[in-house]
Amino acid sequence: MMVGRIVMVRNKKLENRAYDYIEQKIKAKEWRPKEHLKEMELAEELNMSRTPIRNALKRLEQEQVIRIEPYKGAVILEPKVDREAFQERTQFLELIITYHFQKLELREHDYQNEELDRMVDQLEQLIPKKDSEQTFEDYEIDFWIAILKYCENSYMQNSIVTALREIFPSRGHIHNTLISSRKEKVGHYRKMIDFLQASNYPYARREVRILINKLNMNVLQGVS
């Protein structure tokens, strides 16, 4: 009996260690939504058997952090974003992006990035492709990474990209609203990069604020 109890305690400790490790990786965004986790790889990484890994994954599935798919492993789920969470993240994006543009203005930076025109053209071509909804949004994140070309603060860049990923859910009301807002977004993107190329940072900031306000209004009013 004593031996069995010791084994149970040891297995529970291993399970908790695996749980904490996986949860922390997900929370820290080192492992991103839609990424697959394999029991065998985790067992090798943590130097333990697959049983505590499997139990840790079951706990995370119950908490709706991951989804276990038979014969495929576990897939990390997107964090749930409701209207309030969407507004909080877009407000954060507005603050941090306009702050970045303000810093460039104070430095009297001559903003030149010819790649942006080509990227907006590509976004425009992707507007009607609803059979692969995430294509537009994935490319949109690349567009924003290009916008941040002159941002020297890597933490700021990563925070912006993380917030963008979180406001692009793959299904639901917000997802449908953002699909319907694609053409509107591209129009604002064109104006914004025109202002940036002209080093007209006040108007570039204004364009970001207008875009964020319109997106929040669309989500609030249920445009889809």
Short mmCIF file of C-alpha atoms in Angstrom, two decimals, residues 97 101 143-144 147 187-198 200 203-205 207-208 211:
data_model
loop_
_atom_site.label_atom_id
_atom_site.label_comp_id
_atom_site.label_asym_id
_atom_site.label_seq_id
_atom_site.Cartn_x
_atom_site.Cartn_y
_atom_site.Cartn_z
CA ILE A 97 0.78 52.10 -32.90
CA PHE A 101 4.24 56.89 -35.22
CA PHE A 143 1.56 43.76 -43.43
CA TRP A 144 1.65 45.16 -39.89
CA ILE A 147 4.61 48.71 -41.04
CA GLY A 187 -9.02 51.56 -47.93
CA HIS A 188 -7.71 52.89 -44.62
CA TYR A 189 -4.43 51.02 -45.07
CA ARG A 190 -3.85 52.76 -48.41
CA LYS A 191 -4.42 56.17 -46.86
CA MET A 192 -2.23 55.34 -43.88
CA ILE A 193 0.77 54.26 -45.94
CA ASP A 194 0.39 57.30 -48.21
CA PHE A 195 0.64 59.50 -45.12
CA LEU A 196 3.60 57.50 -43.79
CA GLN A 197 5.49 57.71 -47.09
CA ALA A 198 4.93 61.48 -46.98
CA ASN A 200 2.73 62.97 -42.42
CA TYR A 203 -2.62 62.07 -40.39
CA ALA A 204 -1.27 58.52 -40.24
CA ARG A 205 -2.20 58.41 -36.54
CA GLU A 207 -6.18 57.10 -39.92
CA VAL A 208 -5.36 54.42 -37.34
CA LEU A 211 -10.00 52.51 -38.55
#
